[in-house]
Amino acid sequence: MIKGYVKKGQFKEPLFLFDELRIGGLSPDNFTYPFVFKAVGELKMVKGGEKLHGYVLKSGVWFDNYVGNSVMDMYGLFGCVTSLNKVFDEMPHRDSVAWNILIAGFVRCDRYQDAVGAYMKMREESGVKPDEATVVSTLSACTALKSLELGKEIHRYVVEELGFSVIIGNTLVDMYSKCGFLMVARQIFDDMPTKNVICWTSMVSGYVNRGQLDEARKLFERSPVRDLVLWTTMINGYVQFNRVDDAMDLFRSMQMQRIKPDKYTLVALLTGCAQIGALEQGEWIRDYMKENKIAITAVVGTALIEMYAKCGCIEKSMEIFDGLKEKDTASWTSIICALAMSGNTRKALELFSQMEQAGFCPDDITFIGVLSACSHGGLVEEGRRYFHSMSRIYGIQPKLEHYGCLIDLLGRAGLLREAEEMISMIPKKDNEIIIPIYGALLSACRIYGSIDVGERVAKLLMEIESYDSSTHTLLANTYASAGRWEDVSKVRGTMRDLGVKKSPGCSSVDVNANVYEFVGH
């Protein structure tokens, strides 16, 4: 009876039966305990599991491998890596199942280096040969660590000793794809005599991640079976590389095939609409959700909030946020950033305070929204306070983006020397981020006519990116605001000598569900 309930996925009933069994004076044996451990593990009853582990130690069935392995599996389901490892170390006899549970437990808990270490120890010390389950779990760890050398070694072991199966083939295709070796992945894929939708999805995903969307689409069209994950992978690929129209067309094809989207499909489409400001298409997706009675969860709600905000409809963003039955850190962060982006400083900071009172812990992105709001509102003291509270209260080390927000705030307030000092404090300066920060400060120097700071910043910028037109233009405008026309001419002469040209402006507009882009020359 206990086994039957567990096999059917009904995990509470076995525990009642187990209690009745013991009350009736019967002693559980090595066939009873594994299924009870499975039920406890699936229900995440940590205290109950530890108590049950104690019964086993007292009962004398502990030395049975079947029971020991089930105890390990339970701790793996709990995510209790220390207990999992301790049980393994105390086992008098370790078969291949024990090693597999240990490695799989490490992988489940994202302890990939430990998983690889356990595999190496198994090969070198145990005398137990890895089987299919060992190979699949260890290859998953190799994929996460991008450990291609070990992956290749396991691949050789499969070819020379173990032999291929569909599951091993899928895992190898996934590993090589995610490690960037698409040609090897494709060779394995093409050589597989039997393919399932998982390997088709891995291969399509590999091409998508490399931006080879046309090749991914060809493979997608060839797949004999297309499940929701494969459709979503292809749609997400189009969104990722700004081919939103293709994503929407594919979504319509998906509907014609009567494949019902899940939250991940809808979030991908809404993200695409947000990227290009396609309000009408975003509204259509929302209407589709209403018609099909798809609940707006925190994840989908966050995507809707961002879509409306980036399309300039902040009232609708607030409407979505207020209507969410369950909110998470991401949804709070999304609305705070949306309000900050629209210049609604007071409301953004008010919601941040409500978020803290509701017991949600802000993350680094939340603080980007908060600091941006302070910058838009010119709230210098508040900005400094929020910036320092990141590390003092929440243990979040400020990133370049946070420094950028505070420097922008100080620059807008005319506190240029303090802003310059703040730049010198930034750890690990990354050109991709530091250039806009310098640019914002240089722009402030133009507004306040601060020639000395402007010259120093411009010099640093030119050392990083001498051919960027905006730096030269801002410096020329800074000189012009101070009436130093001779210096303006020198800067423009330098631009001509270097062949620097002003970058054209670009904008887009959504008309009747079509997005048009305009470039100024």
Short mmCIF file of C-alpha atoms in Angstrom, two decimals:
data_model
loop_
_atom_site.label_atom_id
_atom_site.label_comp_id
_atom_site.label_asym_id
_atom_site.label_seq_id
_atom_site.Cartn_x
_atom_site.Cartn_y
_atom_site.Cartn_z
CA MET A 1 0.00 0.00 0.00
CA ILE A 2 2.77 2.44 0.92
CA LYS A 3 4.64 1.68 -2.32
CA GLY A 4 1.44 2.03 -4.36
CA TYR A 5 0.70 5.51 -3.00
CA VAL A 6 4.28 6.70 -3.59
CA LYS A 7 4.29 5.36 -7.16
CA LYS A 8 1.08 7.32 -7.82
CA GLY A 9 2.67 10.52 -6.46
CA GLN A 10 0.42 10.63 -3.38
CA PHE A 11 2.91 11.30 -0.59
CA LYS A 12 0.83 12.11 2.53
CA GLU A 13 -1.09 8.81 2.68
CA PRO A 14 2.07 6.65 3.05
CA LEU A 15 3.02 8.54 6.19
CA PHE A 16 -0.37 7.83 7.81
CA LEU A 17 -0.01 4.17 6.88
CA PHE A 18 3.53 4.10 8.26
CA ASP A 19 2.28 5.43 11.61
CA GLU A 20 -0.54 2.85 11.67
CA LEU A 21 1.94 0.08 10.89
CA ARG A 22 4.12 1.02 13.87
CA ILE A 23 1.13 1.53 16.22
CA GLY A 24 -0.07 -1.94 15.21
CA GLY A 25 3.17 -3.41 16.57
CA LEU A 26 4.70 -4.28 13.19
CA SER A 27 8.34 -3.49 12.41
CA PRO A 28 9.14 -1.74 9.12
CA ASP A 29 11.82 -3.54 7.11
CA ASN A 30 14.27 -2.63 4.39
CA PHE A 31 11.44 -2.71 1.79
CA THR A 32 9.25 -0.29 3.76
CA TYR A 33 11.69 2.50 4.62
CA PRO A 34 12.83 3.53 1.10
CA PHE A 35 9.27 4.45 0.05
CA VAL A 36 8.62 6.32 3.28
CA PHE A 37 11.88 8.26 2.81
CA LYS A 38 10.77 9.08 -0.74
CA ALA A 39 7.43 10.45 0.53
CA VAL A 40 9.11 12.53 3.26
CA GLY A 41 11.67 13.87 0.77
CA GLU A 42 9.03 14.91 -1.76
CA LEU A 43 7.05 16.68 0.99
CA LYS A 44 10.25 18.47 2.13
CA MET A 45 9.62 17.41 5.76
CA VAL A 46 13.18 17.96 6.98
CA LYS A 47 12.52 17.39 10.70
CA GLY A 48 10.39 14.33 9.97
CA GLY A 49 13.13 12.98 7.71
CA GLU A 50 15.79 13.37 10.37
CA LYS A 51 13.51 11.62 12.88
CA LEU A 52 12.91 8.78 10.42
CA HIS A 53 16.66 8.52 9.85
CA GLY A 54 17.01 7.99 13.61
CA TYR A 55 14.48 5.12 13.53
CA VAL A 56 16.52 3.43 10.82
CA LEU A 57 19.75 3.69 12.80
CA LYS A 58 18.06 2.07 15.80
CA SER A 59 16.28 -0.63 13.79
CA GLY A 60 19.41 -2.28 12.39
CA VAL A 61 18.35 -2.12 8.73
CA TRP A 62 20.79 0.77 8.19
CA PHE A 63 23.42 -1.51 6.66
CA ASP A 64 21.14 -2.37 3.74
CA ASN A 65 22.29 -0.48 0.61
CA TYR A 66 18.72 0.02 -0.55
CA VAL A 67 17.84 1.84 2.68
CA GLY A 68 21.10 3.84 2.83
CA ASN A 69 20.61 5.03 -0.74
CA SER A 70 17.04 6.13 0.00
CA VAL A 71 18.27 8.17 3.02
CA MET A 72 20.80 9.90 0.76
CA ASP A 73 18.15 10.56 -1.88
CA MET A 74 15.89 12.13 0.77
CA TYR A 75 18.61 14.54 1.89
CA GLY A 76 19.26 15.36 -1.76
CA LEU A 77 15.58 16.28 -2.19
CA PHE A 78 15.87 18.50 0.91
CA GLY A 79 18.96 20.19 -0.54
CA CYS A 80 20.90 19.21 2.61
CA VAL A 81 24.27 18.59 0.97
CA THR A 82 26.19 18.19 4.25
CA SER A 83 23.86 15.45 5.50
CA LEU A 84 23.87 13.78 2.07
CA ASN A 85 27.66 13.65 2.05
CA LYS A 86 27.83 12.49 5.69
CA VAL A 87 25.46 9.58 5.05
CA PHE A 88 27.51 8.59 2.00
CA ASP A 89 30.78 8.67 3.98
CA GLU A 90 29.25 6.48 6.73
CA MET A 91 27.92 3.82 4.37
CA PRO A 92 29.95 0.59 4.73
CA HIS A 93 29.31 -0.49 1.11
CA ARG A 94 28.80 1.95 -1.76
CA ASP A 95 27.36 0.65 -5.00
CA SER A 96 26.90 2.58 -8.26
CA VAL A 97 23.48 3.78 -7.10
CA ALA A 98 25.03 5.45 -4.02
CA TRP A 99 27.61 7.24 -6.16
CA ASN A 100 24.90 8.34 -8.61
CA ILE A 101 22.70 9.72 -5.83
CA LEU A 102 25.67 11.64 -4.40
CA ILE A 103 26.61 13.18 -7.77
CA ALA A 104 22.98 13.92 -8.71
CA GLY A 105 22.42 15.48 -5.26
CA PHE A 106 25.38 17.82 -5.74
CA VAL A 107 24.08 18.81 -9.19
CA ARG A 108 20.56 19.42 -7.85
CA CYS A 109 22.02 21.78 -5.23
CA ASP A 110 24.23 23.60 -7.80
CA ARG A 111 27.39 22.19 -6.20
CA TYR A 112 28.86 21.39 -9.59
CA GLN A 113 32.50 21.32 -8.53
CA ASP A 114 31.65 18.82 -5.78
CA ALA A 115 29.80 16.69 -8.35
CA VAL A 116 32.85 16.61 -10.61
CA GLY A 117 35.07 15.80 -7.60
CA ALA A 118 32.79 12.90 -6.63
CA TYR A 119 32.93 11.55 -10.20
CA MET A 120 36.74 11.71 -10.23
CA LYS A 121 36.88 9.95 -6.84
CA MET A 122 34.51 7.26 -8.13
CA ARG A 123 36.73 6.60 -11.14
CA GLU A 124 40.02 6.62 -9.22
CA GLU A 125 39.19 4.99 -5.87
CA SER A 126 35.98 2.99 -5.86
CA GLY A 127 36.40 0.42 -8.60
CA VAL A 128 32.73 1.05 -9.51
CA LYS A 129 32.21 1.80 -13.20
CA PRO A 130 30.11 4.84 -14.14
CA ASP A 131 26.81 3.98 -15.78
CA GLU A 132 24.28 6.03 -17.75
CA ALA A 133 22.99 7.89 -14.68
CA THR A 134 26.56 8.78 -13.58
CA VAL A 135 27.46 10.08 -17.01
CA VAL A 136 24.29 12.18 -17.41
CA SER A 137 24.64 13.88 -13.98
CA THR A 138 28.37 14.56 -14.40
CA LEU A 139 27.91 15.95 -17.91
CA SER A 140 25.28 18.33 -16.48
CA ALA A 141 27.92 19.56 -14.01
CA CYS A 142 30.45 19.92 -16.86
CA THR A 143 27.91 22.01 -18.79
CA ALA A 144 27.34 24.34 -15.83
CA LEU A 145 31.10 24.72 -15.23
CA LYS A 146 31.92 24.89 -18.97
CA SER A 147 34.39 22.10 -18.17
CA LEU A 148 34.88 20.91 -21.73
CA GLU A 149 37.99 18.78 -21.11
CA LEU A 150 36.22 16.51 -18.62
CA GLY A 151 33.19 16.48 -20.89
CA LYS A 152 35.35 15.22 -23.77
CA GLU A 153 36.89 12.60 -21.49
CA ILE A 154 33.43 11.32 -20.53
CA HIS A 155 32.46 11.37 -24.23
CA ARG A 156 35.44 9.09 -24.97
CA TYR A 157 34.43 6.77 -22.11
CA VAL A 158 30.92 6.54 -23.59
CA VAL A 159 32.29 5.70 -27.06
CA GLU A 160 34.90 3.17 -25.86
CA GLU A 161 33.16 1.43 -22.93
CA LEU A 162 29.60 2.41 -22.13
CA GLY A 163 27.82 2.94 -25.43
CA PHE A 164 25.28 5.55 -26.46
CA SER A 165 21.68 5.88 -25.37
CA VAL A 166 19.13 8.56 -26.26
CA ILE A 167 19.57 10.19 -22.81
CA ILE A 168 23.38 10.26 -23.07
CA GLY A 169 23.16 11.60 -26.63
CA ASN A 170 20.81 14.39 -25.47
CA THR A 171 23.16 15.36 -22.64
CA LEU A 172 26.23 15.42 -24.90
CA VAL A 173 24.41 17.57 -27.49
CA ASP A 174 23.37 19.96 -24.71
CA MET A 175 26.90 20.13 -23.26
CA TYR A 176 28.67 20.81 -26.54
CA SER A 177 26.00 23.34 -27.60
CA LYS A 178 26.21 25.31 -24.35
CA CYS A 179 30.02 25.21 -24.42
CA GLY A 180 29.95 26.76 -27.92
CA PHE A 181 31.02 23.67 -29.91
CA LEU A 182 28.04 23.56 -32.25
CA MET A 183 29.74 21.52 -34.97
CA VAL A 184 30.51 18.67 -32.54
CA ALA A 185 26.99 18.90 -31.08
CA ARG A 186 25.50 18.75 -34.58
CA GLN A 187 27.63 15.73 -35.50
CA ILE A 188 26.42 13.82 -32.42
CA PHE A 189 22.86 14.95 -33.14
CA ASP A 190 23.01 13.81 -36.79
CA ASP A 191 24.52 10.45 -35.80
CA MET A 192 21.81 9.66 -33.22
CA PRO A 193 19.66 6.85 -34.65
CA THR A 194 16.77 7.73 -32.35
CA LYS A 195 15.96 11.33 -31.47
CA ASN A 196 13.38 12.78 -29.11
CA VAL A 197 12.12 16.32 -28.67
CA ILE A 198 14.74 17.01 -25.97
CA CYS A 199 17.71 16.69 -28.34
CA TRP A 200 15.89 18.73 -31.02
CA THR A 201 15.35 21.45 -28.41
CA SER A 202 19.00 21.34 -27.26
CA MET A 203 20.23 21.72 -30.83
CA VAL A 204 17.81 24.53 -31.68
CA SER A 205 18.77 26.27 -28.40
CA GLY A 206 22.46 25.95 -29.32
CA TYR A 207 21.92 27.77 -32.62
CA VAL A 208 19.73 30.39 -30.93
CA ASN A 209 22.39 31.15 -28.30
CA ARG A 210 24.94 31.73 -31.05
CA GLY A 211 22.55 34.04 -32.91
CA GLN A 212 22.19 31.63 -35.85
CA LEU A 213 18.42 32.04 -35.94
CA ASP A 214 17.86 30.96 -39.55
CA GLU A 215 19.71 27.68 -38.92
CA ALA A 216 17.72 27.23 -35.70
CA ARG A 217 14.47 27.81 -37.58
CA LYS A 218 15.38 25.24 -40.27
CA LEU A 219 15.98 22.65 -37.57
CA PHE A 220 12.81 23.70 -35.76
CA GLU A 221 10.77 23.12 -38.92
CA ARG A 222 12.35 19.67 -39.38
CA SER A 223 11.50 18.48 -35.87
CA PRO A 224 8.87 15.73 -36.08
CA VAL A 225 7.52 16.61 -32.63
CA ARG A 226 7.32 20.12 -31.22
CA ASP A 227 6.40 20.56 -27.59
CA LEU A 228 5.82 23.84 -25.76
CA VAL A 229 9.49 24.09 -24.68
CA LEU A 230 10.71 23.88 -28.31
CA TRP A 231 8.21 26.51 -29.49
CA THR A 232 9.17 28.81 -26.61
CA THR A 233 12.90 28.31 -27.30
CA MET A 234 12.47 29.50 -30.89
CA ILE A 235 10.18 32.41 -29.94
CA ASN A 236 12.58 33.50 -27.19
CA GLY A 237 15.47 33.38 -29.69
CA TYR A 238 13.69 35.81 -32.00
CA VAL A 239 12.95 38.15 -29.08
CA GLN A 240 16.54 37.93 -27.82
CA PHE A 241 17.82 39.22 -31.17
CA ASN A 242 15.09 41.84 -31.70
CA ARG A 243 13.17 39.94 -34.38
CA VAL A 244 9.88 40.50 -32.60
CA ASP A 245 7.71 40.29 -35.74
CA ASP A 246 9.07 36.79 -36.39
CA ALA A 247 8.35 35.88 -32.76
CA MET A 248 4.73 37.07 -33.10
CA ASP A 249 4.28 35.18 -36.39
CA LEU A 250 5.60 32.01 -34.78
CA PHE A 251 3.27 32.51 -31.82
CA ARG A 252 0.31 32.67 -34.21
CA SER A 253 1.49 29.44 -35.86
CA MET A 254 1.75 27.91 -32.40
CA GLN A 255 -1.89 28.83 -31.72
CA MET A 256 -2.97 27.24 -35.01
CA GLN A 257 -1.27 24.03 -33.83
CA ARG A 258 -3.38 24.32 -30.63
CA ILE A 259 -0.29 24.50 -28.40
CA LYS A 260 -1.26 26.43 -25.28
CA PRO A 261 1.45 28.92 -24.16
CA ASP A 262 2.74 29.03 -20.60
CA LYS A 263 4.08 31.97 -18.63
CA TYR A 264 7.55 31.66 -20.19
CA THR A 265 6.18 32.00 -23.73
CA LEU A 266 4.08 35.03 -22.79
CA VAL A 267 6.93 36.69 -20.89
CA ALA A 268 9.22 36.28 -23.93
CA LEU A 269 6.62 37.92 -26.21
CA LEU A 270 5.92 40.76 -23.79
CA THR A 271 9.67 41.37 -23.40
CA GLY A 272 9.91 41.70 -27.19
CA CYS A 273 7.04 44.19 -27.27
CA ALA A 274 8.77 46.21 -24.54
CA GLN A 275 12.05 46.25 -26.47
CA ILE A 276 10.54 47.91 -29.55
CA GLY A 277 7.67 49.79 -27.90
CA ALA A 278 5.01 47.70 -29.66
CA LEU A 279 2.07 48.69 -27.45
CA GLU A 280 -0.67 47.36 -29.72
CA GLN A 281 0.92 43.91 -29.90
CA GLY A 282 1.45 43.91 -26.14
CA GLU A 283 -2.22 44.80 -25.61
CA TRP A 284 -3.20 41.96 -27.94
CA ILE A 285 -1.24 39.48 -25.78
CA ARG A 286 -3.00 40.79 -22.66
CA ASP A 287 -6.40 40.38 -24.38
CA TYR A 288 -5.38 36.86 -25.40
CA MET A 289 -4.65 36.07 -21.75
CA LYS A 290 -8.07 37.38 -20.70
CA GLU A 291 -9.90 35.41 -23.41
CA ASN A 292 -8.08 32.20 -22.49
CA LYS A 293 -8.41 32.81 -18.75
CA ILE A 294 -4.64 32.74 -18.20
CA ALA A 295 -3.89 34.05 -14.71
CA ILE A 296 -1.53 37.00 -14.40
CA THR A 297 1.10 35.59 -12.05
CA ALA A 298 3.93 37.63 -10.54
CA VAL A 299 6.23 36.64 -13.42
CA VAL A 300 3.77 37.56 -16.20
CA GLY A 301 2.67 40.65 -14.27
CA THR A 302 6.27 41.87 -14.09
CA ALA A 303 6.61 41.51 -17.88
CA LEU A 304 3.33 43.43 -18.41
CA ILE A 305 4.47 46.21 -16.05
CA GLU A 306 7.72 46.62 -17.99
CA MET A 307 5.95 46.48 -21.37
CA TYR A 308 3.48 49.23 -20.46
CA ALA A 309 6.22 51.34 -18.82
CA LYS A 310 8.50 51.19 -21.85
CA CYS A 311 5.53 52.09 -24.07
CA GLY A 312 4.89 55.16 -21.88
CA CYS A 313 1.70 53.87 -20.20
CA ILE A 314 2.71 54.17 -16.56
CA GLU A 315 -0.94 54.26 -15.37
CA LYS A 316 -1.50 50.81 -16.87
CA SER A 317 1.71 49.58 -15.24
CA MET A 318 0.29 50.68 -11.88
CA GLU A 319 -3.04 49.02 -12.72
CA ILE A 320 -1.29 45.69 -13.36
CA PHE A 321 0.82 46.00 -10.21
CA ASP A 322 -2.18 46.86 -8.01
CA GLY A 323 -4.11 43.91 -9.48
CA LEU A 324 -1.44 41.31 -8.70
CA LYS A 325 -2.68 38.86 -6.06
CA GLU A 326 0.85 37.74 -5.29
CA LYS A 327 3.81 40.09 -5.55
CA ASP A 328 7.50 39.20 -5.44
CA THR A 329 10.75 41.18 -5.37
CA ALA A 330 10.82 41.32 -9.19
CA SER A 331 7.32 42.82 -9.48
CA TRP A 332 8.06 45.46 -6.79
CA THR A 333 11.35 46.27 -8.51
CA SER A 334 9.68 46.49 -11.91
CA ILE A 335 7.11 49.08 -10.84
CA ILE A 336 9.69 51.12 -8.88
CA CYS A 337 11.97 51.23 -11.95
CA ALA A 338 8.99 52.08 -14.18
CA LEU A 339 8.01 55.03 -11.97
CA ALA A 340 11.64 56.20 -11.76
CA MET A 341 11.98 56.01 -15.55
CA SER A 342 8.84 58.14 -15.97
CA GLY A 343 10.15 60.75 -13.51
CA ASN A 344 7.59 59.98 -10.78
CA THR A 345 10.11 60.21 -7.96
CA ARG A 346 7.71 60.56 -5.03
CA LYS A 347 5.63 57.51 -5.93
CA ALA A 348 8.72 55.37 -6.68
CA LEU A 349 10.25 56.06 -3.24
CA GLU A 350 6.87 55.64 -1.55
CA LEU A 351 6.53 52.16 -3.09
CA PHE A 352 10.09 51.29 -2.08
CA SER A 353 9.15 52.08 1.52
CA GLN A 354 6.02 49.91 1.19
CA MET A 355 8.14 47.10 -0.25
CA GLU A 356 10.42 47.16 2.80
CA GLN A 357 7.43 47.27 5.19
CA ALA A 358 5.87 44.28 3.39
CA GLY A 359 9.00 42.26 4.19
CA PHE A 360 10.41 42.01 0.66
CA CYS A 361 14.19 42.30 0.40
CA PRO A 362 15.31 44.66 -2.40
CA ASP A 363 18.03 43.50 -4.78
CA ASP A 364 20.66 45.40 -6.74
CA ILE A 365 18.19 46.19 -9.56
CA THR A 366 15.70 47.66 -7.08
CA PHE A 367 18.38 50.11 -5.96
CA ILE A 368 19.07 51.15 -9.55
CA GLY A 369 15.41 52.22 -9.72
CA VAL A 370 15.56 53.98 -6.35
CA LEU A 371 18.77 55.87 -7.17
CA SER A 372 17.42 56.79 -10.64
CA ALA A 373 14.32 58.21 -8.96
CA CYS A 374 16.52 60.30 -6.65
CA SER A 375 18.49 61.52 -9.67
CA HIS A 376 15.34 62.57 -11.54
CA GLY A 377 14.03 64.33 -8.44
CA GLY A 378 17.33 65.97 -7.50
CA LEU A 379 17.24 64.35 -4.05
CA VAL A 380 20.94 64.44 -3.18
CA GLU A 381 20.76 63.59 0.54
CA GLU A 382 18.28 60.77 -0.06
CA GLY A 383 20.42 59.41 -2.91
CA ARG A 384 23.52 59.32 -0.71
CA ARG A 385 21.54 57.62 2.08
CA TYR A 386 20.07 54.93 -0.19
CA PHE A 387 23.46 54.32 -1.81
CA HIS A 388 25.17 53.70 1.53
CA SER A 389 22.23 51.62 2.87
CA MET A 390 22.84 49.04 0.12
CA SER A 391 25.93 47.63 1.81
CA ARG A 392 25.21 48.66 5.40
CA ILE A 393 21.67 47.27 5.67
CA TYR A 394 21.25 44.76 2.83
CA GLY A 395 24.82 43.58 2.23
CA ILE A 396 24.66 44.51 -1.47
CA GLN A 397 27.95 45.77 -2.85
CA PRO A 398 27.32 48.70 -5.25
CA LYS A 399 27.98 47.92 -8.91
CA LEU A 400 29.04 50.30 -11.67
CA GLU A 401 25.40 51.04 -12.46
CA HIS A 402 24.77 52.23 -8.88
CA TYR A 403 27.84 54.45 -8.96
CA GLY A 404 26.60 55.76 -12.29
CA CYS A 405 23.20 56.73 -10.84
CA LEU A 406 24.78 58.54 -7.87
CA ILE A 407 27.35 60.30 -10.08
CA ASP A 408 24.53 61.41 -12.39
CA LEU A 409 22.62 62.75 -9.35
CA LEU A 410 25.66 64.66 -8.09
CA GLY A 411 26.39 65.99 -11.59
CA ARG A 412 22.82 67.24 -12.04
CA ALA A 413 23.09 69.00 -8.67
CA GLY A 414 26.34 70.72 -9.72
CA LEU A 415 28.46 68.76 -7.22
CA LEU A 416 31.01 68.01 -9.92
CA ARG A 417 34.12 67.52 -7.78
CA GLU A 418 32.28 65.08 -5.49
CA ALA A 419 31.08 63.24 -8.61
CA GLU A 420 34.65 63.12 -9.93
CA GLU A 421 35.87 61.72 -6.59
CA MET A 422 33.11 59.11 -6.69
CA ILE A 423 34.36 57.93 -10.11
CA SER A 424 37.83 57.36 -8.65
CA MET A 425 36.25 55.04 -6.02
CA ILE A 426 34.65 52.71 -8.59
CA PRO A 427 36.20 49.21 -8.43
CA LYS A 428 37.01 47.27 -11.62
CA LYS A 429 36.19 49.94 -14.15
CA ASP A 430 34.55 48.37 -17.22
CA ASN A 431 34.72 50.56 -20.35
CA GLU A 432 31.22 49.56 -21.44
CA ILE A 433 29.76 51.12 -18.26
CA ILE A 434 32.37 53.74 -17.38
CA ILE A 435 32.04 55.57 -20.72
CA PRO A 436 28.37 56.55 -20.12
CA ILE A 437 29.27 57.58 -16.54
CA TYR A 438 32.06 59.86 -17.76
CA GLY A 439 29.72 61.12 -20.48
CA ALA A 440 27.04 62.07 -17.93
CA LEU A 441 29.60 63.98 -15.85
CA LEU A 442 30.96 65.72 -18.94
CA SER A 443 27.41 66.76 -19.85
CA ALA A 444 26.99 68.22 -16.34
CA CYS A 445 30.27 70.11 -16.78
CA ARG A 446 28.80 71.74 -19.90
CA ILE A 447 25.65 72.79 -18.01
CA TYR A 448 27.60 74.29 -15.09
CA GLY A 449 30.51 75.63 -17.17
CA SER A 450 33.12 73.64 -15.21
CA ILE A 451 36.06 73.72 -17.62
CA ASP A 452 38.72 72.13 -15.37
CA VAL A 453 36.67 69.04 -14.46
CA GLY A 454 35.37 68.82 -18.04
CA GLU A 455 38.87 68.79 -19.52
CA ARG A 456 40.05 66.04 -17.15
CA VAL A 457 36.99 63.87 -17.85
CA ALA A 458 37.22 64.41 -21.61
CA LYS A 459 40.90 63.44 -21.58
CA LEU A 460 40.12 60.18 -19.77
CA LEU A 461 37.25 59.46 -22.17
CA MET A 462 39.38 60.06 -25.24
CA GLU A 463 42.01 57.65 -23.92
CA ILE A 464 39.32 54.97 -23.77
CA GLU A 465 37.39 55.83 -26.94
CA SER A 466 39.07 58.47 -29.11
CA TYR A 467 36.69 58.01 -32.07
CA ASP A 468 33.43 58.55 -30.20
CA SER A 469 31.76 61.72 -31.47
CA SER A 470 29.74 62.47 -28.31
CA THR A 471 32.85 63.06 -26.17
CA HIS A 472 34.30 65.64 -28.58
CA THR A 473 30.90 67.28 -29.05
CA LEU A 474 30.28 67.60 -25.30
CA LEU A 475 33.76 69.06 -24.71
CA ALA A 476 33.23 71.56 -27.55
CA ASN A 477 29.87 72.56 -26.07
CA THR A 478 31.47 72.94 -22.62
CA TYR A 479 34.01 75.38 -24.08
CA ALA A 480 31.22 77.16 -25.98
CA SER A 481 29.14 77.65 -22.80
CA ALA A 482 32.17 79.40 -21.28
CA GLY A 483 32.75 81.51 -24.42
CA ARG A 484 36.11 79.84 -25.22
CA TRP A 485 35.59 79.77 -29.00
CA GLU A 486 39.22 79.16 -29.84
CA ASP A 487 39.13 75.91 -27.86
CA VAL A 488 35.86 74.98 -29.61
CA SER A 489 37.65 75.30 -32.96
CA LYS A 490 40.55 73.15 -31.73
CA VAL A 491 38.21 70.34 -30.66
CA ARG A 492 36.39 70.42 -34.01
CA GLY A 493 39.74 70.41 -35.80
CA THR A 494 40.78 67.33 -33.80
CA MET A 495 37.52 65.64 -34.84
CA ARG A 496 38.31 66.33 -38.51
CA ASP A 497 41.88 65.06 -38.15
CA LEU A 498 40.72 61.83 -36.49
CA GLY A 499 37.88 61.36 -38.97
CA VAL A 500 35.29 61.44 -36.18
CA LYS A 501 31.72 61.82 -37.45
CA LYS A 502 28.60 62.58 -35.44
CA SER A 503 26.47 59.46 -34.93
CA PRO A 504 22.97 59.76 -36.46
CA GLY A 505 19.93 59.83 -34.19
CA CYS A 506 17.42 56.96 -34.31
CA SER A 507 13.81 56.52 -33.17
CA SER A 508 10.92 54.13 -33.75
CA VAL A 509 7.11 54.38 -33.77
CA ASP A 510 4.33 51.78 -33.56
CA VAL A 511 1.59 52.35 -36.18
CA ASN A 512 -1.22 49.79 -36.59
CA ALA A 513 0.85 47.01 -34.99
CA ASN A 514 3.82 47.73 -37.31
CA VAL A 515 7.03 49.20 -35.89
CA TYR A 516 8.82 51.73 -38.11
CA GLU A 517 12.37 52.95 -37.48
CA PHE A 518 13.67 56.40 -38.46
CA VAL A 519 17.33 57.39 -38.67
CA GLY A 520 18.51 61.01 -38.89
CA HIS A 521 21.44 61.80 -41.19
#
